[in-house]
PDB file of C-alpha atoms and ligand atoms in Angstrom:
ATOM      1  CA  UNK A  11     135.594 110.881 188.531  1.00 47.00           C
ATOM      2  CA  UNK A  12     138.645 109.636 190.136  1.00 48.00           C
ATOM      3  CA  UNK A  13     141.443 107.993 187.728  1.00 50.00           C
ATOM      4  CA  UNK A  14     142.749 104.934 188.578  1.00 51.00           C
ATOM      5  CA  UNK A  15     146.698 105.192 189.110  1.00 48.00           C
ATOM      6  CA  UNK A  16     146.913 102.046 188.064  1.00 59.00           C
ATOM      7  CA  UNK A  17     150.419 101.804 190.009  1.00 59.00           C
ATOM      8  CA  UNK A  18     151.312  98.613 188.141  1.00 77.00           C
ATOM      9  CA  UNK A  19     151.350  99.295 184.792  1.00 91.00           C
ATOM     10  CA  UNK A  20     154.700  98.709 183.233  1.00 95.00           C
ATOM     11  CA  UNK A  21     156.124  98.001 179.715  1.00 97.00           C
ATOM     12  CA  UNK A  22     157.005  94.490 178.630  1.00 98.00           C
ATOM     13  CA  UNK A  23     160.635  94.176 176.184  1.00 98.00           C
ATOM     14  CA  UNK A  24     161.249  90.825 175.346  1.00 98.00           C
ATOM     15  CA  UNK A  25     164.171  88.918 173.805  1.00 98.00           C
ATOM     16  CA  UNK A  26     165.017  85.668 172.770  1.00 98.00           C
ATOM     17  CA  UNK A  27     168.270  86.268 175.216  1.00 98.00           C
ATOM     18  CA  UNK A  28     170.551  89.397 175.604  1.00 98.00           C
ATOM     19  CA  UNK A  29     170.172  90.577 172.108  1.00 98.00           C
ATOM     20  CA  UNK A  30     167.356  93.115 173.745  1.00 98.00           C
ATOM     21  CA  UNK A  31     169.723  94.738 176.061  1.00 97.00           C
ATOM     22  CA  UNK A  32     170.517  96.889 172.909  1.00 96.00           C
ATOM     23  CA  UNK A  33     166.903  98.291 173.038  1.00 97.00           C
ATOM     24  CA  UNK A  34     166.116  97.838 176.855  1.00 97.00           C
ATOM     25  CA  UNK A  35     169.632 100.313 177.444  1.00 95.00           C
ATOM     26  CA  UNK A  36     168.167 103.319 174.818  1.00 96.00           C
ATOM     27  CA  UNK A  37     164.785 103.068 176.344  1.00 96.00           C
ATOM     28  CA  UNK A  38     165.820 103.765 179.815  1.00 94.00           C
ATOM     29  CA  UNK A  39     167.385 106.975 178.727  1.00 94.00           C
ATOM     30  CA  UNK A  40     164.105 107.815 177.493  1.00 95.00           C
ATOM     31  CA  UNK A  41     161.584 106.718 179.821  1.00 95.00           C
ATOM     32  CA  UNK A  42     163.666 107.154 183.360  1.00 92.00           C
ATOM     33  CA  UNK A  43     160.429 107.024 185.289  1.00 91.00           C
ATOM     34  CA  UNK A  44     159.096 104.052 183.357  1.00 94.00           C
ATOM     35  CA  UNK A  45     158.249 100.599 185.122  1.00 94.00           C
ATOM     36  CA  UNK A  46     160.164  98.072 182.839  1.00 96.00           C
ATOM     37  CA  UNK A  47     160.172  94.350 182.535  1.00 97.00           C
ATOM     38  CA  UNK A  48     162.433  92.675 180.082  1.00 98.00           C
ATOM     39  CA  UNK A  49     162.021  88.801 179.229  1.00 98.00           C
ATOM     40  CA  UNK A  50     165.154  86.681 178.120  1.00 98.00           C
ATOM     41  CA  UNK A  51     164.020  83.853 176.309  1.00 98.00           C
ATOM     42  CA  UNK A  52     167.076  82.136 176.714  1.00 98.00           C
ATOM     43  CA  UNK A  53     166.278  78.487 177.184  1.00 98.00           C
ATOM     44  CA  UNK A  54     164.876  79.058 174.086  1.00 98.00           C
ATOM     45  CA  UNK A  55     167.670  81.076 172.607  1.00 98.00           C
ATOM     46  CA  UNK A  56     168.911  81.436 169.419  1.00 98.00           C
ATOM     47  CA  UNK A  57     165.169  81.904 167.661  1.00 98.00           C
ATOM     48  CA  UNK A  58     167.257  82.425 164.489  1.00 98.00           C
ATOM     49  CA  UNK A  59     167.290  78.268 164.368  1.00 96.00           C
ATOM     50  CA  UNK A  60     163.508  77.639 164.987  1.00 98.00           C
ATOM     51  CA  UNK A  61     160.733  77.086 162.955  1.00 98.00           C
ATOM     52  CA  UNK A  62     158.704  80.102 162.336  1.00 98.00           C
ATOM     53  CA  UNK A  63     155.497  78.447 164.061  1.00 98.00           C
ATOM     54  CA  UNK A  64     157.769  77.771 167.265  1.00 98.00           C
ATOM     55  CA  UNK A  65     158.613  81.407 167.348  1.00 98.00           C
ATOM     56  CA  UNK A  66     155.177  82.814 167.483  1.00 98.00           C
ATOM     57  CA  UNK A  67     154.234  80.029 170.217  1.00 98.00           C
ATOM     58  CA  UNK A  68     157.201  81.232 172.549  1.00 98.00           C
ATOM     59  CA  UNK A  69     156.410  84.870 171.649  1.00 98.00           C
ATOM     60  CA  UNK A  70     152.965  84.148 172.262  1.00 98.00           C
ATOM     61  CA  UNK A  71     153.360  82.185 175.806  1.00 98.00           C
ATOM     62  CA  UNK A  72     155.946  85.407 177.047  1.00 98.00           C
ATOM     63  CA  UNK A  73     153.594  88.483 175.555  1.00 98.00           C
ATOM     64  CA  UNK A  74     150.927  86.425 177.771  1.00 98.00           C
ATOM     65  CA  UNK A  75     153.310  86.706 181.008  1.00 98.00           C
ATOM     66  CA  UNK A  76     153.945  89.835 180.199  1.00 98.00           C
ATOM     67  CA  UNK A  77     150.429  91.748 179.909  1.00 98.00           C
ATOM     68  CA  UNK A  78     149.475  89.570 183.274  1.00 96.00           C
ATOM     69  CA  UNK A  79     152.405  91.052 185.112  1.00 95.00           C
ATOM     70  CA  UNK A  80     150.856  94.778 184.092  1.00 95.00           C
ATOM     71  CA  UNK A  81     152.587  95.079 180.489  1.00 97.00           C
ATOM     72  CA  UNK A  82     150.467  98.140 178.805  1.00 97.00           C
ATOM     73  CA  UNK A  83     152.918  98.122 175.737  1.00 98.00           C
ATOM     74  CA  UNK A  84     154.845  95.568 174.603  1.00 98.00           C
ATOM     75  CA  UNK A  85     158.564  96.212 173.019  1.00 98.00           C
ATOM     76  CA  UNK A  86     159.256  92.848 170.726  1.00 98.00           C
ATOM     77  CA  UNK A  87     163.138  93.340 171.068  1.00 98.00           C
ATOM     78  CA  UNK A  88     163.846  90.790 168.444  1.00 98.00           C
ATOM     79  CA  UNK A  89     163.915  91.376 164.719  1.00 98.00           C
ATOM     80  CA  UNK A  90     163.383  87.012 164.545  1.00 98.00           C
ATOM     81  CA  UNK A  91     160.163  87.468 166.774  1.00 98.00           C
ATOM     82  CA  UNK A  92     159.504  90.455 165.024  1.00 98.00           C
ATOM     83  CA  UNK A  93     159.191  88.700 161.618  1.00 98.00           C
ATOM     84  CA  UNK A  94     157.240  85.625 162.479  1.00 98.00           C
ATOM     85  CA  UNK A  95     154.929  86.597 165.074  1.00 98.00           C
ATOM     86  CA  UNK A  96     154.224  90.144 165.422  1.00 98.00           C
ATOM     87  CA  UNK A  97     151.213  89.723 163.071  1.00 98.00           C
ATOM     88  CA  UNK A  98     149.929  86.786 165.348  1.00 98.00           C
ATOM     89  CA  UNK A  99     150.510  88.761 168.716  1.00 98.00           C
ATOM     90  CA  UNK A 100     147.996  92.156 167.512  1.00 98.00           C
ATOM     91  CA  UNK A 101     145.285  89.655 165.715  1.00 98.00           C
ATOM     92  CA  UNK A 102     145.933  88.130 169.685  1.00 98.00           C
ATOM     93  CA  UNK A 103     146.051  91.592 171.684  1.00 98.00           C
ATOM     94  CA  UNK A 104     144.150  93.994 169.478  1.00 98.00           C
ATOM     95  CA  UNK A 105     143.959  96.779 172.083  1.00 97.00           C
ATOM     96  CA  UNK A 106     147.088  96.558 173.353  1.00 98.00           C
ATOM     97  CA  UNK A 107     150.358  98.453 171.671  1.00 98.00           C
ATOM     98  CA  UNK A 108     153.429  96.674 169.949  1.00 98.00           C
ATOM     99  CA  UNK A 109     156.743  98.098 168.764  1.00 98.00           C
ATOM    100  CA  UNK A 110     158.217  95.445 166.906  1.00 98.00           C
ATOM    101  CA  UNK A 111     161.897  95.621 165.372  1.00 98.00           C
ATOM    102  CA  UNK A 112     162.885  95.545 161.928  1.00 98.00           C
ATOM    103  CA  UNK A 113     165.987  96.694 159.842  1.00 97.00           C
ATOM    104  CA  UNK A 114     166.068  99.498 158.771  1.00 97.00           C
ATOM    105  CA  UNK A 115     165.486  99.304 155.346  1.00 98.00           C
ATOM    106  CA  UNK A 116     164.370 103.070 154.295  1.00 97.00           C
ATOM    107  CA  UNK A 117     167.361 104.768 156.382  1.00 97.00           C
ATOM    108  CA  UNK A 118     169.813 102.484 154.104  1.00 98.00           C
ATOM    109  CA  UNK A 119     168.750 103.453 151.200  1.00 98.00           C
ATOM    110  CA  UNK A 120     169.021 106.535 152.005  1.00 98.00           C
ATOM    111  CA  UNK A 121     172.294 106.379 153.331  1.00 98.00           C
ATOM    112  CA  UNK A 122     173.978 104.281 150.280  1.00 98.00           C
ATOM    113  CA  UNK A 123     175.882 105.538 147.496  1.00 98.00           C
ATOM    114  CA  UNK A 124     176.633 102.819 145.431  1.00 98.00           C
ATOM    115  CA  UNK A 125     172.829 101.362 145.527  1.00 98.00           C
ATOM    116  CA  UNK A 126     173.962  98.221 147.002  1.00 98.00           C
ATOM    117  CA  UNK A 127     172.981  97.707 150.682  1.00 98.00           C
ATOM    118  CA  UNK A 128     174.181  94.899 152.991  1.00 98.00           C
ATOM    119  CA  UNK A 129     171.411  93.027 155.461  1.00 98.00           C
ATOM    120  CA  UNK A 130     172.978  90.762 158.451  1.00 98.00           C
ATOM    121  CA  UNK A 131     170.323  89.097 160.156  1.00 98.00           C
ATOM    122  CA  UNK A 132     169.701  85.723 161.841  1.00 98.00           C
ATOM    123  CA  UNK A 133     169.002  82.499 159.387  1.00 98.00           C
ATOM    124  CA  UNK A 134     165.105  82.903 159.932  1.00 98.00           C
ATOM    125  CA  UNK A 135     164.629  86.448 159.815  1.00 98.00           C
ATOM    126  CA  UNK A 136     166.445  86.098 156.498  1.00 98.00           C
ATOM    127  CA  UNK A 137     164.230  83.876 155.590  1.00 98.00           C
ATOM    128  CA  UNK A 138     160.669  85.614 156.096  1.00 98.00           C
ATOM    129  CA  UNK A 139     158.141  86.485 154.158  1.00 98.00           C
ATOM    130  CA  UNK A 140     158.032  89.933 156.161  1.00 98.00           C
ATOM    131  CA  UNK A 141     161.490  90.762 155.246  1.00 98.00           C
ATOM    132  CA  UNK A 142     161.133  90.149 151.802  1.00 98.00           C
ATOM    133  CA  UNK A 143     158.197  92.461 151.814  1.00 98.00           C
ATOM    134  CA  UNK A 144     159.722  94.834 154.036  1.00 98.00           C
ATOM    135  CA  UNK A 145     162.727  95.054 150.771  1.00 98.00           C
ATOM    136  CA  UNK A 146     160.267  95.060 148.088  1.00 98.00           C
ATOM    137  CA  UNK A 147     158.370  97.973 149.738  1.00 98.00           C
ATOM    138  CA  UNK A 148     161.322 100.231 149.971  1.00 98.00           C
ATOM    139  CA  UNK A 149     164.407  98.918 148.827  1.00 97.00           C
ATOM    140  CA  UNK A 150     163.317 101.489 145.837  1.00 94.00           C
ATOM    141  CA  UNK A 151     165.106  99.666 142.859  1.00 95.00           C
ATOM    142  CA  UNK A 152     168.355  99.378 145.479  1.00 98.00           C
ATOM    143  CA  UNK A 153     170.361  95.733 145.316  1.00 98.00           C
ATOM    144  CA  UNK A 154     169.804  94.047 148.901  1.00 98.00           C
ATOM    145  CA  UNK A 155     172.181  91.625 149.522  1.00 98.00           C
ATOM    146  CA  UNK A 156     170.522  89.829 152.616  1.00 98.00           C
ATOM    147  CA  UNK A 157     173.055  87.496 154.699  1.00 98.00           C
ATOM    148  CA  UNK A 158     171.932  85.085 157.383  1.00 98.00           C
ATOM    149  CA  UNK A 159     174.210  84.643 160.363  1.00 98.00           C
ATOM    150  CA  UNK A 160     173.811  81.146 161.842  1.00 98.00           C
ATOM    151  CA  UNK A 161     176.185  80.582 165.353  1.00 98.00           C
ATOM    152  CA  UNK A 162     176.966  84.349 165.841  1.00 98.00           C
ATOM    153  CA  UNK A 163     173.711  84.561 168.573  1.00 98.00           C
ATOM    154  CA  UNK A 164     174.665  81.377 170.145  1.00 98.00           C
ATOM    155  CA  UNK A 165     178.523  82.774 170.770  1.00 98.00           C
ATOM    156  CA  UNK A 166     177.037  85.926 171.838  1.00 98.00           C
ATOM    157  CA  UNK A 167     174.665  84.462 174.583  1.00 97.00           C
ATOM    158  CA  UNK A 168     177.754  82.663 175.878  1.00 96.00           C
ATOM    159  CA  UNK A 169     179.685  85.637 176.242  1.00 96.00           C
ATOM    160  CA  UNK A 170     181.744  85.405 173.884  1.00 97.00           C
ATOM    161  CA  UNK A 171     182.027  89.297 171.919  1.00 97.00           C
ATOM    162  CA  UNK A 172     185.614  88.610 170.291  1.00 97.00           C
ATOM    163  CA  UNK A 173     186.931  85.389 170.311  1.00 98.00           C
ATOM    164  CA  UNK A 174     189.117  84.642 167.075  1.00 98.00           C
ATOM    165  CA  UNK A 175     186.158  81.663 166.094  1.00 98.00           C
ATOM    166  CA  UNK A 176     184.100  84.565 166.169  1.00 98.00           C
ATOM    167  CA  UNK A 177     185.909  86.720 164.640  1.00 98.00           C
ATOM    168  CA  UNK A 178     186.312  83.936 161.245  1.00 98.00           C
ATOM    169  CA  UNK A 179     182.489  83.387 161.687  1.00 98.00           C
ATOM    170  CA  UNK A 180     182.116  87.056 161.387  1.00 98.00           C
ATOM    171  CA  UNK A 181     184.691  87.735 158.329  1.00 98.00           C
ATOM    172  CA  UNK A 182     182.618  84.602 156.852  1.00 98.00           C
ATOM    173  CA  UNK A 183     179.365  85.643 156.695  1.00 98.00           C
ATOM    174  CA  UNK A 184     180.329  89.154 155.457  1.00 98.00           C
ATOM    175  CA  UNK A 185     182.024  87.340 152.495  1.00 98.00           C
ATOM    176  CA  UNK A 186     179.237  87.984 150.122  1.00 98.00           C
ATOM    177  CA  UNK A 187     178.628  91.210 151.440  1.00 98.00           C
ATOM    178  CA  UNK A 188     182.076  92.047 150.487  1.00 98.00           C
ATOM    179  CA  UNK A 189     182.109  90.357 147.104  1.00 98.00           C
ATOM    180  CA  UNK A 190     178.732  92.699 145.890  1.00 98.00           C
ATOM    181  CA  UNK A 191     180.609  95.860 146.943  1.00 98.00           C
ATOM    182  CA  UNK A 192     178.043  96.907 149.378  1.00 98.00           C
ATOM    183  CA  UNK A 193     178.980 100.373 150.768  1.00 98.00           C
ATOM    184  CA  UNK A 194     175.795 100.583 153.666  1.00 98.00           C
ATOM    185  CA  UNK A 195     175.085  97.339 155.541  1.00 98.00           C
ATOM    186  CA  UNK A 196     172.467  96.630 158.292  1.00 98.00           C
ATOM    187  CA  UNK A 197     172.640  95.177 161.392  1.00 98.00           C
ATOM    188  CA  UNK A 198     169.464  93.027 161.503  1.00 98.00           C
ATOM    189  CA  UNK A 199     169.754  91.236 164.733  1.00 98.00           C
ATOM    190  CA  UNK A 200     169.728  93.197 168.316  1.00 98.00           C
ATOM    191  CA  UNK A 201     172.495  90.827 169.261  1.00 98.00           C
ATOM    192  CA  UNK A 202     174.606  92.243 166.360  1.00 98.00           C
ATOM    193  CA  UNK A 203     175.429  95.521 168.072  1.00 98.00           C
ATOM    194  CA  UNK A 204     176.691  94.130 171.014  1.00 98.00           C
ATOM    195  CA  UNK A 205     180.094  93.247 168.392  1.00 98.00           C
ATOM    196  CA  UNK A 206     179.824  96.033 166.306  1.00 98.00           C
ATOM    197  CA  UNK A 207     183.258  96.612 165.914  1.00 98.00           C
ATOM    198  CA  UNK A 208     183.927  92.702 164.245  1.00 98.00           C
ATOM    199  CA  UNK A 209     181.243  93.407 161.860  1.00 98.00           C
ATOM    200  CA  UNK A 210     182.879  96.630 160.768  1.00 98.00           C
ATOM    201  CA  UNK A 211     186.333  95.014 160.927  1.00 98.00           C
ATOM    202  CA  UNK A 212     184.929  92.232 158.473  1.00 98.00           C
ATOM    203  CA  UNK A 213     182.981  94.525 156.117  1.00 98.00           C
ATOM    204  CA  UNK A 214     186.180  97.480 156.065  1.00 98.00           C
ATOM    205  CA  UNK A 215     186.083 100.893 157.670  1.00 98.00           C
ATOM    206  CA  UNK A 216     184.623 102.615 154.675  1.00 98.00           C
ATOM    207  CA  UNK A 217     181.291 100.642 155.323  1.00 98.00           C
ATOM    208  CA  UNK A 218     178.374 102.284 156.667  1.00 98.00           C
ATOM    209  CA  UNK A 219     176.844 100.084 159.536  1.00 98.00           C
ATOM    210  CA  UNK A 220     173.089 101.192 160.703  1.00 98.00           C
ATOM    211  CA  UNK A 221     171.573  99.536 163.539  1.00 96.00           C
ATOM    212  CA  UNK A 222     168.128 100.172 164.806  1.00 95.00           C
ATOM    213  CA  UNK A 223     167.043 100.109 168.666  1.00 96.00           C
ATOM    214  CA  UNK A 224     167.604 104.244 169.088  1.00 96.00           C
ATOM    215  CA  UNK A 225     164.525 104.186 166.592  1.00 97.00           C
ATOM    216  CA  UNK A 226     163.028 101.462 168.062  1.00 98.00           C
ATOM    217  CA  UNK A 227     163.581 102.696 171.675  1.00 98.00           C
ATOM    218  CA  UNK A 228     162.320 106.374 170.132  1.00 98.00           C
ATOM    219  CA  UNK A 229     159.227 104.616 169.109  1.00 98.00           C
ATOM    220  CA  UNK A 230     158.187 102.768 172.228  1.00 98.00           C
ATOM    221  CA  UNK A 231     158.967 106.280 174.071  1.00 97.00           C
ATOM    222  CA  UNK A 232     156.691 108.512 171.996  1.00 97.00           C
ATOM    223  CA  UNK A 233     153.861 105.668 172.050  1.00 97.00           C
ATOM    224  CA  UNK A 234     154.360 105.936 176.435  1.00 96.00           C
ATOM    225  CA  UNK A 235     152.589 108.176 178.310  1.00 91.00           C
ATOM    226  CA  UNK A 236     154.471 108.857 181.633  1.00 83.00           C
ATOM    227  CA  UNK A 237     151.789 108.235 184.711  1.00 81.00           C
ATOM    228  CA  UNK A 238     152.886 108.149 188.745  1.00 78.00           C
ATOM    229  CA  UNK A 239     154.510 104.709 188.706  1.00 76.00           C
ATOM    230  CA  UNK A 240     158.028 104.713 190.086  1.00 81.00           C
ATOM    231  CA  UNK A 241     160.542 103.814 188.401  1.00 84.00           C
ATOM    232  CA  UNK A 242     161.487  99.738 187.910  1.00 90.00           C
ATOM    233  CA  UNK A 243     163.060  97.431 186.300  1.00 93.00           C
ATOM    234  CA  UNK A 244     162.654  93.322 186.409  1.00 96.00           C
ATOM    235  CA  UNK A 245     164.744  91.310 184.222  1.00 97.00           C
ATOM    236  CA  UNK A 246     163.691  87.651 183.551  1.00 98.00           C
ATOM    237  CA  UNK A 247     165.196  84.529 181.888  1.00 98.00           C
ATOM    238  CA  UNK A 248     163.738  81.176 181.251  1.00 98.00           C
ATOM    239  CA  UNK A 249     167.557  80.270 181.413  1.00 98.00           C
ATOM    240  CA  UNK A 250     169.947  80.254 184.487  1.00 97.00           C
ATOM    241  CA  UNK A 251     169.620  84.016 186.234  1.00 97.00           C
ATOM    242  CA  UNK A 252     172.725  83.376 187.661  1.00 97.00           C
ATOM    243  CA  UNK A 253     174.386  83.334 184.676  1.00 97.00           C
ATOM    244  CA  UNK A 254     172.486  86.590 182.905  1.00 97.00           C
ATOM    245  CA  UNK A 255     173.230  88.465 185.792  1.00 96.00           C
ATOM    246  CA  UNK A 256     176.915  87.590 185.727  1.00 96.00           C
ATOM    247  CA  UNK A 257     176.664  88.481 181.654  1.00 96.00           C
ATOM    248  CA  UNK A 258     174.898  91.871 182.263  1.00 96.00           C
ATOM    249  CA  UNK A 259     177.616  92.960 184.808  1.00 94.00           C
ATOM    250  CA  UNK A 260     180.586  91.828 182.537  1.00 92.00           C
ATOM    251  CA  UNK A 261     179.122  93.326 179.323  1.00 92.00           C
ATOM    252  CA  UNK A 262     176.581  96.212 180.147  1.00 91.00           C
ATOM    253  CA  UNK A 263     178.144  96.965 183.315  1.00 90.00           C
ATOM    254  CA  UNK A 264     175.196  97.615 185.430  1.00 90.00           C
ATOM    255  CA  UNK A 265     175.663  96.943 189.064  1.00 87.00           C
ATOM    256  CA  UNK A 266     172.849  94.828 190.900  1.00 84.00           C
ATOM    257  CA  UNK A 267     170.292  93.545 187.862  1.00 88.00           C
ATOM    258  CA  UNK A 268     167.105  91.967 189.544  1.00 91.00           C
ATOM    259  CA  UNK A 269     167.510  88.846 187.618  1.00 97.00           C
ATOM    260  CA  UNK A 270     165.001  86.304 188.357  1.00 97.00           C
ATOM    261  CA  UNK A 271     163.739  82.899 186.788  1.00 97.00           C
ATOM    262  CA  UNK A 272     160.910  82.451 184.720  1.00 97.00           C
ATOM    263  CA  UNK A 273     158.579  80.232 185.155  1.00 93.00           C
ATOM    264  CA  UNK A 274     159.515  80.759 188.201  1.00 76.00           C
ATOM    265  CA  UNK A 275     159.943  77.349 190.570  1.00 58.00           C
TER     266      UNK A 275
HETATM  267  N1  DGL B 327     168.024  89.119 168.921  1.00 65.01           N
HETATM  268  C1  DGL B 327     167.154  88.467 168.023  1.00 65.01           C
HETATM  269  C2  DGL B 327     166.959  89.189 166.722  1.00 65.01           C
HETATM  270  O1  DGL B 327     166.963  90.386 166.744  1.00 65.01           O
HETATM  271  C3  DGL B 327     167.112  86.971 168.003  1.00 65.01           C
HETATM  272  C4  DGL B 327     168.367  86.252 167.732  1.00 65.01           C
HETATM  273  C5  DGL B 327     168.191  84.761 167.871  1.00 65.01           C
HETATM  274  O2  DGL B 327     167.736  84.314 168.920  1.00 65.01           O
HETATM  275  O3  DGL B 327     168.523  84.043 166.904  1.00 65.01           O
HETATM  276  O4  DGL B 327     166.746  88.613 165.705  1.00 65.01           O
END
């Protein structure tokens, strides 16, 4: 019996905007030969603001896009999306794989010596249900001190990685972080990494920061079976490509990203 090559097959990342790029970047170290297809929700961007029930629709309407254009695993690159829809999307898709992104709460406790862990994460991640469980399932009698971050995204998909506004924003929301003596804090947004070195300026060097897309890029990898496609990678953006492909130039440095619009027109 002959197998079918299936030529198209490809995995799907998707972002509510750049915040991804964290993940997408690991997983193409991995998975060189991989076709990949990343989805920048950015008319739609920051998710951190919406209503959890808006979340799952867009996450919904782009996991959709995404298994039509060939998507055989799907990457949720989002710890927002993550959170509020991830449940919806394999009750949706029950034969098809999802790696969703979450912080890293077992790794942090782990890591801290004082028992008192930081959690940075966008105003509606901190708010879930799923996070809370996440905690209560292995925070392991550990204090969790969990921050949310509202206007950091929004600076972030405007290119802005160290402005002095953002900088104060920054030093602000790491206020309570600071005042319970945290010693291990975690970076619960895949935008966050992208200005690692405010959050560590805010928090003080002797901070431990852990972020999470190597894990999450690991993850996806081990889950991917390597077959004869060629290598590939599509970026799209409900926003302006013009823009996104001027962002991914300045900040991840890659030379000629295939940026096009979706929907398209
Ligand atoms: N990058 C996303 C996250 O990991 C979403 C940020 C947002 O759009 O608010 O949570």
């Amino acid at each position: 019996m002959q197998i079918d090559p299936s030529p198209r097959r490809e995995i799907g990342v998707f972002d509510s905007g750049v915040g991804g790029f964290t993940v997408l970047r690991e997983l193409r170290e991995l998975l060189p030969t991989a076709r990949l297809r990343y989805l920048a929700d950015t008319a739609h961007a920051p998710y951190g603001n919406r209503m959890p029930e808006d979340i799952c629709a867009r996450s919904v309407a782009i996991t959709e896009h995404l298994v039509t254009q060939g998507a055989e695993l799907i990457v949720i690159a989002c710890n927002t999306a993550t959170a509020h829809a991830i449940e919806a999307l394999r009750a949706r898709w029950p034969a098809l794989p999802f790696v969703g992104t979450e912080p890293g709460i077992k790794p942090a406790v782990a890591a801290t010596r004082n028992g008192r862990i930081g959690l940075l994460a966008t105003p509606a991640t901190a708010a879930s249900a799923r996070l809370r469980a996440l905690i209560e399932r292995h925070a392991n009698g550990r204090e969790v001190v969990v921050q949310g971050c509202p206007g950091v995204v929004d600076r972030i998909e405007a290119g802005d990685l160290d402005s002095a506004e953002l900088r104060a924003l920054v030093d602000r929301h790491c206020g309570p972080l600071r005042a319970a003596g945290v010693d291990t804090a975690l970076l619960g947004c895949t935008h966050y990494p992208l200005i690692e070195p405010l959050w560590q300026a805010a928090l003080g060097p002797e901070v431990k920061l852990l972020r999470i897309e190597t894990a999450v890029a690991r993850r996806a990898a081990a889950l991917w079976a390597p077959g004869p496609e060629s290598p590939d990678l599509h970026i799209e953006t409900s926003g302006d490509p013009v823009a996104l492909r001027g962002w991914i130039q300045r900040v991840l440095d890659w030379r000629e990203p295939d940026v096009r619009r979706w929907p398209g027109n």
